[in-house]
Short mmCIF file of C-alpha atoms in Angstrom, two decimals:
data_model
loop_
_atom_site.label_atom_id
_atom_site.label_comp_id
_atom_site.label_asym_id
_atom_site.label_seq_id
_atom_site.Cartn_x
_atom_site.Cartn_y
_atom_site.Cartn_z
CA MET A 1256 -6.28 167.10 140.80
CA LEU A 1257 -3.85 164.59 141.99
CA ASN A 1258 -4.21 160.91 140.66
CA ALA A 1259 -4.94 158.49 143.60
CA PRO A 1260 -1.85 156.59 144.42
CA LYS A 1261 -2.02 152.89 143.33
CA THR A 1262 -2.37 150.17 145.72
CA ARG A 1263 1.20 148.88 146.72
CA LEU A 1264 2.18 145.44 148.30
CA GLU A 1265 2.64 146.00 152.03
CA ARG A 1266 5.13 144.17 154.28
CA ARG A 1267 4.30 141.94 157.13
CA ILE A 1268 6.53 140.18 159.65
CA VAL A 1269 5.67 136.52 159.44
CA GLY A 1270 7.75 134.56 161.99
CA SER A 1271 11.47 135.29 161.70
CA THR A 1272 11.12 136.53 158.06
CA ASN A 1273 9.95 139.78 156.42
CA ARG A 1274 7.77 138.64 153.39
CA TRP A 1275 5.62 140.39 150.76
CA ARG A 1276 2.23 140.24 150.95
CA PHE A 1277 -0.66 141.15 148.49
CA PRO A 1278 -3.79 143.45 149.21
CA LYS A 1279 -6.91 141.69 150.82
CA GLU A 1280 -8.52 141.20 147.76
CA PRO A 1281 -8.30 138.85 145.79
CA PHE A 1282 -5.56 137.37 148.01
CA SER A 1283 -4.98 137.25 151.45
CA GLY A 1284 -1.29 136.33 153.01
CA ASP A 1285 1.94 136.51 151.48
CA LEU A 1286 3.63 134.91 148.61
CA LEU A 1287 4.68 131.72 150.72
CA ALA A 1288 1.34 131.27 151.71
CA LEU A 1289 -0.16 131.41 148.27
CA SER A 1290 2.28 129.19 147.02
CA GLN A 1291 1.44 126.64 149.84
CA MET A 1292 -2.06 126.97 149.25
CA CYS A 1293 -1.84 126.40 145.30
CA LYS A 1294 0.27 123.27 146.30
CA ALA A 1295 -2.44 121.85 148.47
CA LEU A 1296 -5.15 122.45 145.86
CA SER A 1297 -3.04 121.29 143.04
CA ILE A 1298 -3.08 124.70 141.26
CA ASP A 1299 -0.38 126.40 139.16
CA LEU A 1300 1.00 129.34 141.04
CA ASP A 1301 1.36 131.44 137.87
CA ASP A 1302 -2.13 130.59 136.72
CA ALA A 1303 -3.50 131.65 140.18
CA LEU A 1304 -1.86 134.91 139.77
CA LYS A 1305 -3.12 135.39 136.51
CA HIS A 1306 -6.75 134.14 137.33
CA PRO A 1307 -7.49 134.74 140.99
CA ASP A 1308 -10.98 133.47 140.57
CA ARG A 1309 -9.86 129.99 139.77
CA LEU A 1310 -8.15 129.95 143.22
CA CYS A 1311 -11.45 131.03 144.92
CA ILE A 1312 -13.21 128.04 143.03
CA SER A 1313 -10.64 125.61 143.94
CA LYS A 1314 -11.07 126.34 147.63
CA ILE A 1315 -14.76 126.03 147.41
CA GLN A 1316 -14.41 122.79 145.31
CA LYS A 1317 -11.87 121.12 147.89
CA LEU A 1318 -14.38 122.37 150.75
CA PHE A 1319 -17.33 120.87 149.33
CA SER A 1320 -15.73 117.60 148.23
CA GLU A 1321 -14.63 117.09 151.85
CA ASN A 1322 -18.12 117.61 153.45
CA PHE A 1323 -20.46 116.33 150.67
CA ASN A 1324 -22.14 113.18 150.74
CA ASN A 1325 -24.08 112.19 147.51
CA GLN A 1326 -27.26 110.94 149.34
CA ALA A 1327 -27.80 114.29 151.20
CA THR A 1328 -29.01 116.05 147.81
CA GLN A 1329 -32.13 114.09 147.81
CA SER A 1330 -33.75 116.46 150.27
CA TRP A 1331 -32.33 119.84 149.33
CA GLU A 1332 -33.71 122.31 147.17
CA PRO A 1333 -31.74 122.99 144.12
CA ASP A 1334 -29.61 126.03 144.05
CA VAL A 1335 -29.39 126.99 140.40
CA ILE A 1336 -31.50 126.26 137.39
CA LEU A 1337 -29.25 126.00 134.17
CA GLU A 1338 -30.75 126.84 130.71
CA CYS A 1339 -28.89 125.40 127.99
CA LEU A 1340 -29.50 123.62 124.68
CA GLY A 1341 -33.19 124.26 125.03
CA SER A 1342 -33.50 122.39 128.20
CA LYS A 1343 -33.55 123.38 131.95
CA TRP A 1344 -31.43 121.56 134.78
CA GLU A 1345 -31.75 121.83 138.43
CA LEU A 1346 -28.41 121.87 140.26
CA HIS A 1347 -26.95 122.15 143.63
CA GLN A 1348 -24.15 123.93 144.99
CA PRO A 1349 -21.62 120.90 145.96
CA GLN A 1350 -22.12 119.43 142.37
CA LEU A 1351 -21.88 122.48 140.14
CA PHE A 1352 -18.57 123.56 141.95
CA GLN A 1353 -17.11 120.55 140.30
CA SER A 1354 -17.46 122.50 137.01
CA GLU A 1355 -15.41 125.70 136.69
CA THR A 1356 -17.65 126.86 134.01
CA LEU A 1357 -20.94 126.71 136.00
CA ALA A 1358 -19.14 127.89 139.38
CA LYS A 1359 -18.16 131.12 137.44
CA LEU A 1360 -21.67 131.30 136.10
CA TYR A 1361 -23.28 130.92 139.39
CA LEU A 1362 -20.58 133.22 141.42
CA ALA A 1363 -21.16 135.78 138.82
CA ALA A 1364 -25.24 135.79 139.40
CA LEU A 1365 -24.74 135.70 142.98
CA ILE A 1366 -22.40 138.72 142.92
CA GLN A 1367 -24.55 140.66 140.66
CA SER A 1368 -27.77 140.13 142.78
CA THR A 1369 -26.12 140.67 146.21
CA ASN A 1370 -23.44 143.24 145.38
CA ARG A 1371 -20.90 141.23 147.48
CA SER A 1372 -17.24 140.64 146.41
CA LEU A 1373 -15.97 137.04 145.66
CA GLY A 1374 -14.19 137.00 148.76
CA GLU A 1375 -17.07 137.72 150.89
CA MET A 1376 -18.99 135.21 148.66
CA ASN A 1377 -16.37 132.56 149.37
CA LYS A 1378 -16.57 133.08 153.25
CA THR A 1379 -20.35 132.78 153.19
CA LEU A 1380 -20.39 129.72 151.12
CA GLN A 1381 -17.69 128.19 153.60
CA VAL A 1382 -19.95 128.77 156.67
CA HIS A 1383 -22.93 127.40 154.91
CA SER A 1384 -21.32 124.37 153.44
CA PRO A 1385 -23.13 121.03 153.45
CA GLY A 1386 -20.92 119.59 156.24
CA LYS A 1387 -21.08 122.44 158.72
CA THR A 1388 -24.68 123.24 158.82
CA LYS A 1389 -28.03 121.95 158.00
CA GLU A 1390 -29.61 125.43 157.29
CA LYS A 1391 -30.81 126.25 153.87
CA SER A 1392 -28.43 128.32 151.63
CA PRO A 1393 -28.65 131.85 152.51
CA PHE A 1394 -28.88 132.70 148.78
CA LYS A 1395 -31.92 132.36 146.67
CA LYS A 1396 -32.37 129.98 143.75
CA MET A 1397 -30.43 131.37 140.82
CA ILE A 1398 -31.20 131.17 137.08
CA VAL A 1399 -28.01 130.98 134.75
CA SER A 1400 -27.69 130.56 131.01
CA LEU A 1401 -24.92 128.79 129.02
CA ARG A 1402 -24.64 129.11 125.38
CA ILE A 1403 -22.68 126.40 123.59
CA ASN A 1404 -21.13 126.90 120.27
CA ASP A 1405 -19.35 123.62 119.99
CA PRO A 1406 -21.22 121.31 117.29
CA SER A 1407 -19.89 118.27 119.00
CA VAL A 1408 -21.99 118.73 122.10
CA THR A 1409 -25.30 116.97 122.03
CA ARG A 1410 -28.22 117.41 124.51
CA VAL A 1411 -27.77 113.69 125.58
CA ALA A 1412 -24.10 113.96 126.00
CA PHE A 1413 -24.37 117.33 127.99
CA ALA A 1414 -27.01 115.41 130.07
CA THR A 1415 -24.56 112.56 130.79
CA ALA A 1416 -21.88 115.16 131.83
CA LEU A 1417 -24.36 116.84 134.22
CA ARG A 1418 -25.16 113.40 135.55
CA SER A 1419 -21.45 112.90 136.14
CA LEU A 1420 -21.35 115.82 138.49
CA TYR A 1421 -23.74 113.47 140.80
CA ILE A 1422 -22.74 110.01 139.88
CA SER A 1423 -18.88 109.66 139.65
CA GLU A 1424 -19.41 106.30 137.73
CA ALA A 1425 -21.90 107.39 135.28
CA GLU A 1426 -21.80 104.86 132.36
CA ILE A 1427 -20.31 106.60 128.93
CA ASN A 1428 -21.12 104.90 125.69
CA THR A 1429 -18.29 104.75 123.18
CA ASP A 1430 -20.57 106.06 120.77
CA ASP A 1431 -21.09 109.30 122.80
CA ALA A 1432 -17.53 109.57 124.06
CA VAL A 1433 -16.26 112.46 121.81
CA ALA A 1434 -19.73 114.51 122.52
CA VAL A 1435 -19.36 113.94 126.36
CA LEU A 1436 -15.54 115.03 126.08
CA ALA A 1437 -16.83 118.22 124.20
CA SER A 1438 -19.43 118.76 126.99
CA ALA A 1439 -16.57 118.13 129.74
CA ASN A 1440 -14.44 120.93 127.95
CA ILE A 1441 -17.19 123.18 127.95
CA LEU A 1442 -17.99 122.87 131.53
CA GLN A 1443 -14.33 122.65 132.56
CA PHE A 1444 -14.98 119.34 134.22
CA SER A 1445 -11.44 118.04 134.45
CA SER A 1446 -12.30 114.78 136.32
CA LEU A 1447 -14.84 113.82 133.62
CA PHE A 1448 -12.77 115.08 130.64
CA GLN A 1449 -9.75 112.83 131.92
CA LYS A 1450 -12.27 109.79 132.40
CA CYS A 1451 -13.28 110.43 128.82
CA VAL A 1452 -9.86 110.34 127.56
CA ASP A 1453 -8.93 107.19 129.53
CA MET A 1454 -12.01 105.25 128.07
CA MET A 1455 -11.26 106.64 124.51
CA ILE A 1456 -7.64 105.26 124.79
CA LYS A 1457 -9.01 101.78 125.71
CA ALA A 1458 -11.51 102.09 122.92
CA LEU A 1459 -9.48 102.66 120.07
CA THR A 1460 -10.50 100.76 116.88
CA SER A 1461 -10.64 101.03 113.16
CA SER A 1462 -13.94 102.76 113.51
CA THR A 1463 -12.98 105.13 116.33
CA ILE A 1464 -9.45 106.27 115.41
CA LYS A 1465 -10.51 109.14 113.19
CA SER A 1466 -13.03 110.97 115.42
CA PHE A 1467 -10.93 110.26 118.62
CA TYR A 1468 -7.64 111.61 116.86
CA LEU A 1469 -9.49 114.82 115.72
CA ALA A 1470 -11.21 115.29 119.27
CA GLY A 1471 -7.76 115.00 120.78
CA CYS A 1472 -6.67 117.73 118.30
CA ARG A 1473 -9.54 119.82 118.89
CA TYR A 1474 -9.32 119.98 122.66
CA LYS A 1475 -5.34 119.91 122.74
CA GLU A 1476 -5.39 116.69 124.55
CA GLU A 1477 -1.84 115.28 123.76
CA ARG A 1478 -2.29 112.02 125.80
CA LEU A 1479 -5.11 111.04 123.32
CA THR A 1480 -3.47 112.03 120.14
CA LYS A 1481 -0.33 110.14 120.98
CA ALA A 1482 -2.49 106.90 122.01
CA CYS A 1483 -4.03 107.33 118.32
CA GLU A 1484 -0.72 107.51 116.80
CA LYS A 1485 0.69 104.57 118.84
CA TRP A 1486 -2.41 102.39 117.83
CA LEU A 1487 -2.05 103.14 114.13
CA GLU A 1488 1.70 102.55 114.12
CA MET A 1489 0.97 99.03 114.97
CA ASN A 1490 -2.37 98.40 112.89
CA LEU A 1491 -1.92 100.61 109.85
CA VAL A 1492 -0.77 97.74 107.73
CA PRO A 1493 -2.00 94.44 109.30
CA LEU A 1494 -5.42 95.95 109.90
CA LEU A 1495 -6.38 99.01 108.28
CA GLY A 1496 -4.75 98.03 105.16
CA THR A 1497 -7.71 95.38 104.55
CA GLN A 1498 -10.49 97.79 105.48
CA LEU A 1499 -12.43 100.71 104.17
CA HIS A 1500 -11.79 102.48 107.32
CA LEU A 1501 -8.20 103.35 105.97
CA ARG A 1502 -10.02 106.01 103.81
CA TYR A 1503 -10.88 108.18 106.68
CA ILE A 1504 -7.42 108.33 108.36
CA PRO A 1505 -6.29 112.01 108.18
CA GLN A 1506 -3.29 112.67 106.24
CA ASP A 1507 -1.44 114.68 109.23
CA LEU A 1508 -2.00 111.64 111.27
CA LEU A 1509 -0.80 109.04 108.53
CA HIS A 1510 2.11 111.32 107.84
CA LYS A 1511 3.18 111.17 111.61
CA VAL A 1512 2.96 107.36 111.69
CA LEU A 1513 4.93 106.97 108.45
CA LYS A 1514 7.55 108.86 109.79
CA SER A 1515 7.75 106.78 112.96
CA PRO A 1516 10.65 104.19 113.61
CA ARG A 1517 8.04 102.08 115.63
CA LEU A 1518 5.80 101.35 112.44
CA PHE A 1519 4.96 97.98 112.18
CA THR A 1520 4.69 96.45 108.61
CA PHE A 1521 5.39 92.83 107.15
CA SER A 1522 7.48 94.29 104.69
CA GLU A 1523 8.30 97.62 102.93
CA PHE A 1524 6.11 96.63 99.87
CA HIS A 1525 3.02 96.05 101.96
CA LEU A 1526 3.52 99.26 103.49
CA LEU A 1527 3.66 100.72 99.83
CA LYS A 1528 0.55 98.78 99.09
CA THR A 1529 -1.46 100.33 102.09
CA LEU A 1530 -0.35 103.67 101.11
CA LEU A 1531 -1.33 103.33 97.49
CA LEU A 1532 -4.88 101.93 98.78
CA TRP A 1533 -5.35 105.01 100.98
CA VAL A 1534 -4.81 107.30 97.96
CA TYR A 1535 -6.83 105.34 95.89
CA LEU A 1536 -9.72 105.55 98.55
CA GLN A 1537 -9.24 109.36 98.60
CA LEU A 1538 -9.97 109.56 94.85
CA ASN A 1539 -12.76 106.95 94.75
CA ARG A 1540 -14.95 107.87 97.14
CA ASN A 1541 -17.87 105.85 95.93
CA ILE A 1542 -16.05 102.62 96.31
CA GLN A 1543 -17.64 100.39 99.16
CA VAL A 1544 -15.62 97.23 98.68
CA ILE A 1545 -11.61 96.97 99.29
CA PRO A 1546 -10.33 96.27 95.80
CA VAL A 1547 -7.66 93.66 95.03
CA ASN A 1548 -4.17 95.15 94.90
CA GLU A 1549 -4.19 94.54 90.87
CA THR A 1550 -7.21 96.74 90.59
CA VAL A 1551 -5.34 99.60 92.47
CA LEU A 1552 -2.23 99.12 90.38
CA THR A 1553 -4.34 99.24 86.99
CA TYR A 1554 -6.07 102.43 88.15
CA PHE A 1555 -2.62 104.37 88.58
CA ASN A 1556 -1.28 102.62 85.45
CA SER A 1557 -4.40 104.06 83.48
CA PHE A 1558 -2.99 107.71 83.54
CA SER A 1559 -1.23 109.05 80.83
CA LYS A 1560 2.52 108.04 80.37
CA GLU A 1561 3.65 111.60 79.66
CA CYS A 1562 4.29 111.97 83.48
CA CYS A 1563 4.13 109.82 86.57
CA PHE A 1564 1.29 110.15 89.05
CA LEU A 1565 3.13 111.92 91.86
CA ASP A 1566 3.99 114.80 89.05
CA ARG A 1567 0.77 115.72 88.47
CA ASP A 1568 -1.35 118.33 90.08
CA ILE A 1569 -3.76 115.61 91.53
CA GLY A 1570 -0.98 113.70 93.24
CA HIS A 1571 1.57 116.58 94.12
CA CYS A 1572 -0.12 116.94 97.62
CA TRP A 1573 0.74 113.42 98.63
CA ILE A 1574 4.66 113.53 97.97
CA PRO A 1575 5.33 114.19 101.77
CA LEU A 1576 3.67 110.75 102.53
CA PHE A 1577 5.67 108.68 100.16
CA LEU A 1578 9.07 110.36 100.89
CA CYS A 1579 8.57 108.43 104.12
CA LEU A 1580 8.89 105.21 102.51
CA ARG A 1581 12.17 103.33 102.27
CA LEU A 1582 11.89 102.26 98.75
CA HIS A 1583 15.36 101.18 98.64
CA ASN A 1584 14.26 98.43 100.93
CA ILE A 1585 12.20 96.91 98.22
CA THR A 1586 14.48 93.99 96.89
CA SER A 1587 12.27 91.30 95.15
CA VAL A 1588 12.51 91.40 91.39
CA LYS A 1589 8.84 91.09 90.92
CA ASP A 1590 7.99 93.86 93.21
CA LEU A 1591 10.66 96.24 91.53
CA GLU A 1592 8.84 95.40 88.35
CA LYS A 1593 5.38 96.41 89.78
CA LEU A 1594 7.16 99.49 91.22
CA ARG A 1595 8.28 100.60 87.56
CA ASN A 1596 5.17 99.54 85.89
CA ILE A 1597 2.62 101.74 87.58
CA ASN A 1598 4.01 105.04 86.44
CA PHE A 1599 3.34 106.34 89.90
CA PHE A 1600 6.87 107.49 90.98
CA PRO A 1601 9.17 110.13 89.31
CA THR A 1602 11.93 108.47 87.27
CA SER A 1603 14.72 110.05 89.55
CA TRP A 1604 13.50 108.05 92.42
CA LEU A 1605 13.51 104.68 90.60
CA ILE A 1606 16.86 105.10 89.29
CA ARG A 1607 18.22 105.91 92.77
CA VAL A 1608 16.59 102.69 94.10
CA THR A 1609 18.01 100.77 91.17
CA ALA A 1610 21.59 102.45 91.67
CA ASN A 1611 21.36 101.53 95.37
CA HIS A 1612 20.84 97.88 94.62
CA TYR A 1613 23.37 97.85 92.08
CA HIS A 1614 26.05 99.17 94.46
CA SER A 1615 24.96 96.65 97.11
CA LEU A 1616 25.08 93.61 94.79
CA GLU A 1617 28.46 94.89 93.58
CA ASN A 1618 29.75 95.04 97.20
CA GLY A 1619 28.63 91.59 98.19
CA GLY A 1620 25.54 92.86 100.09
CA ASP A 1621 27.22 95.89 101.67
CA MET A 1622 24.43 98.60 102.02
CA ILE A 1623 26.90 101.49 101.80
CA ARG A 1624 24.39 104.44 101.69
CA LEU A 1625 22.61 102.99 104.91
CA LYS A 1626 23.88 104.26 108.22
CA ASP A 1627 21.06 104.67 110.52
CA LEU A 1628 19.18 101.47 111.46
CA LEU A 1629 16.13 103.19 112.77
CA THR A 1630 15.20 105.36 109.95
CA GLN A 1631 16.92 103.49 107.16
CA GLY A 1632 16.78 99.80 108.21
CA VAL A 1633 14.94 96.92 105.94
CA ARG A 1634 11.80 96.20 107.99
CA PHE A 1635 10.13 92.89 108.28
CA GLY A 1636 7.27 92.06 110.58
CA LEU A 1637 5.33 88.86 112.22
CA LEU A 1638 2.20 89.37 113.66
CA PHE A 1639 1.91 86.54 116.49
CA ASN A 1640 -1.76 85.63 117.12
CA LYS A 1641 -3.62 84.21 119.75
CA GLU A 1642 -3.87 80.88 118.22
CA TYR A 1643 -0.26 80.25 117.14
CA THR A 1644 2.37 78.27 118.85
CA THR A 1645 4.95 78.89 116.28
CA HIS A 1646 5.29 81.24 113.52
CA SER A 1647 7.91 82.10 111.03
CA LYS A 1648 8.62 83.58 107.43
CA MET A 1649 11.64 83.55 105.18
CA VAL A 1650 12.86 86.47 103.78
CA SER A 1651 15.96 87.21 101.30
CA ILE A 1652 18.14 90.43 101.01
CA TYR A 1653 20.83 90.31 98.33
CA GLY A 1654 21.12 86.62 98.16
CA PHE A 1655 21.18 85.98 101.96
CA PHE A 1656 18.52 84.11 103.27
CA PHE A 1657 17.03 84.41 106.96
CA GLU A 1658 14.08 82.74 108.91
CA LEU A 1659 12.27 85.07 111.28
CA LYS A 1660 10.83 83.15 113.87
CA GLY A 1661 8.35 83.34 117.08
CA THR A 1662 7.62 80.96 119.53
CA LYS A 1663 5.01 80.60 122.25
CA HIS A 1664 6.11 78.90 125.52
CA ASP A 1665 3.02 79.25 127.78
CA THR A 1666 0.06 81.95 127.95
CA THR A 1667 2.12 84.89 128.69
CA SER A 1668 5.77 83.84 127.46
CA TYR A 1669 7.09 84.38 123.95
CA SER A 1670 10.61 84.38 122.27
CA PHE A 1671 11.64 85.94 118.81
CA TYR A 1672 14.76 85.45 116.78
CA MET A 1673 16.21 85.13 113.18
CA GLN A 1674 18.77 82.83 111.88
CA ARG A 1675 20.60 82.63 108.58
CA ILE A 1676 19.81 79.68 106.49
CA ARG A 1677 21.00 78.18 102.97
CA HIS A 1678 18.92 78.63 100.01
CA THR A 1679 19.01 74.92 99.74
CA ASP A 1680 17.30 74.55 102.98
CA LEU A 1681 14.14 76.07 102.03
CA GLU A 1682 10.91 74.02 101.79
CA SER A 1683 10.10 75.51 98.23
CA PRO A 1684 13.35 77.22 97.14
CA SER A 1685 11.74 78.52 93.82
CA ALA A 1686 9.14 80.74 95.74
CA ILE A 1687 11.83 83.07 97.23
CA CYS A 1688 14.98 81.95 94.88
CA GLU A 1689 13.24 82.56 91.67
CA ARG A 1690 14.96 85.34 89.65
CA SER A 1691 16.96 86.25 92.80
CA THR A 1692 20.48 86.32 93.44
CA VAL A 1693 22.26 83.66 95.90
CA SER A 1694 25.20 84.84 97.69
CA LEU A 1695 27.99 82.28 98.38
CA ARG A 1696 29.75 84.13 101.27
CA ALA A 1697 30.35 82.01 104.33
CA GLU A 1698 29.77 85.09 106.71
CA ARG A 1699 27.56 88.22 106.63
CA LEU A 1700 27.96 91.17 109.15
CA VAL A 1701 24.53 92.09 110.13
CA LYS A 1702 23.32 94.96 112.29
CA TYR A 1703 19.92 94.51 113.65
CA GLU A 1704 17.29 95.07 116.39
CA ILE A 1705 14.27 92.87 117.19
CA ARG A 1706 11.26 94.80 118.86
CA ALA A 1707 8.02 93.59 120.11
CA HIS A 1708 4.91 95.45 121.08
CA ALA A 1709 1.84 94.31 122.87
CA LEU A 1710 -1.39 96.29 124.08
CA VAL A 1711 -2.43 95.67 127.52
CA ASN A 1712 -5.33 97.92 129.26
CA GLY A 1713 -4.91 100.72 126.58
CA ARG A 1714 -1.21 100.65 127.21
CA TRP A 1715 1.56 99.50 124.91
CA GLN A 1716 4.38 97.41 126.18
CA GLU A 1717 7.50 97.33 124.19
CA PHE A 1718 10.26 95.04 124.35
CA SER A 1719 13.68 95.13 122.40
CA THR A 1720 17.01 93.43 122.05
CA ASN A 1721 18.43 96.95 121.41
CA GLN A 1722 20.93 97.34 118.33
CA ILE A 1723 23.20 94.43 117.90
CA THR A 1724 25.96 93.74 115.33
CA GLN A 1725 26.88 90.17 114.51
CA LYS A 1726 28.27 88.13 112.15
CA PHE A 1727 25.93 85.22 110.51
CA GLY A 1728 27.26 81.97 109.29
CA PHE A 1729 25.52 78.82 108.44
CA VAL A 1730 26.70 76.64 111.69
CA LYS A 1731 25.27 77.09 115.02
CA PRO A 1732 25.67 79.18 117.33
CA HIS A 1733 26.64 81.56 114.47
CA CYS A 1734 23.75 81.14 112.34
CA LYS A 1735 21.15 82.34 115.32
CA SER A 1736 20.58 85.92 116.43
CA HIS A 1737 20.05 87.01 120.11
CA VAL A 1738 16.74 85.96 121.46
CA LEU A 1739 14.14 88.46 122.22
CA LYS A 1740 12.05 87.20 125.40
CA VAL A 1741 8.58 88.71 125.83
CA GLN A 1742 6.36 88.39 128.98
CA SER A 1743 3.04 89.75 128.36
CA VAL A 1744 -0.69 88.95 128.52
CA GLY A 1745 -1.57 91.16 125.46
CA VAL A 1746 -2.26 89.52 121.98
CA PRO A 1747 -1.43 89.60 119.29
CA ILE A 1748 2.18 90.51 119.51
CA TYR A 1749 3.66 92.79 116.85
CA ALA A 1750 7.20 91.62 116.18
CA SER A 1751 9.46 93.89 113.93
CA PHE A 1752 12.96 93.02 112.65
CA VAL A 1753 15.19 95.53 111.43
CA ILE A 1754 18.22 94.87 109.34
CA ILE A 1755 21.09 96.74 107.72
CA PHE A 1756 24.38 94.96 106.26
CA PRO A 1757 27.06 97.20 107.13
CA VAL A 1758 30.36 97.51 105.13
CA SER A 1759 32.23 94.34 106.08
#
């Protein structure tokens, strides 16, 4: 017996062209018509070719959205009874077709009970859509079941998701956001899913960052994970560095943030203290009060002096995190002594840091081994809070002294700059100059960038001077950097100063 020939694509004259067309099921028309239909329904053409049922569902969704009035359902009999999570929910056709999952379940049940094809079902639903007829649906009430294996979905959150099928502005509590997002993912309810993502991005805090980030990873929502990374880049040191919530930051998220050139920190030593605190909290899960820095340093110093902490089995997994630090940017004598005394870093790391400092001091401050400003530059930061009108700090690098300053001009206007000062101009020289070198060079070539970030309605605004190379002297205007002007309603303002002393 000969095998029946396979269905082949037919040709049809359409206008002045001769196009390939598909068999009637599941598509009708030619490739160009299908492409135009997908464009009108905002569907990917390749996706429609792989999953023809999605095209059918999208056509029905568009039909109901054009003809549906929310108030009309009050007098309708439900078309579907959904059994899920031990409860039963009554649903109507126009609403359930907003969910791709429910639409598939409903159509599958209809096809099974009526022995009709998907295309025939589509035509019948179009004829009896709510905007075209007042007759009851030609199909009997269907009972469908949905099994959910996602532990993040709760009955309350699932009910909220179903309510959102009827009320587009249904309120979502921050505490339920992850569970509602999970419910929207199960239902394949795209508008609710994106609404949850938007709400979660605006609701990022120390207490929500972990759960929101993990949800973004689980449901492959890059916009949410990127928002978590950006939020943590600004708040890791100034906010989480003083809170127990730091304990719950996932290591992979922490690693991404530490590698980011946008990371805000008051200084490199502040960042080191925050990272040491994170490790301390991983090892001391019962601690319920943030310890002072001396307690953390004493803890690591209590280990045997036979080898450093990072060389031990317990600390080896955290080496990638500490490799992200710019230890060569810790120049204070006091901070360097703490670095050596805690017995945390391998000796080879500390020797490399000391050698870098020796070569720079020997060459008048030139940072010979530092080339890339974004990934190697010395970082300082000013956190400009709402109550400030001016805010400044003094920093010292290899005997050169600078004032980093921010000024508030009105409610939305700020400026940031840095200027070189003499060590004798300091209000309390001993605080900064104690055990520090003082350079007598009249000029210092500096490569720098000043950046500022502000959060407005869940979106980060970024301002920058871009990279500038300039000679700094003691006399105006040569003592002052370019001024970064910021216009923003967001507070606080995170101002970062990145500096390298090139070979001069």
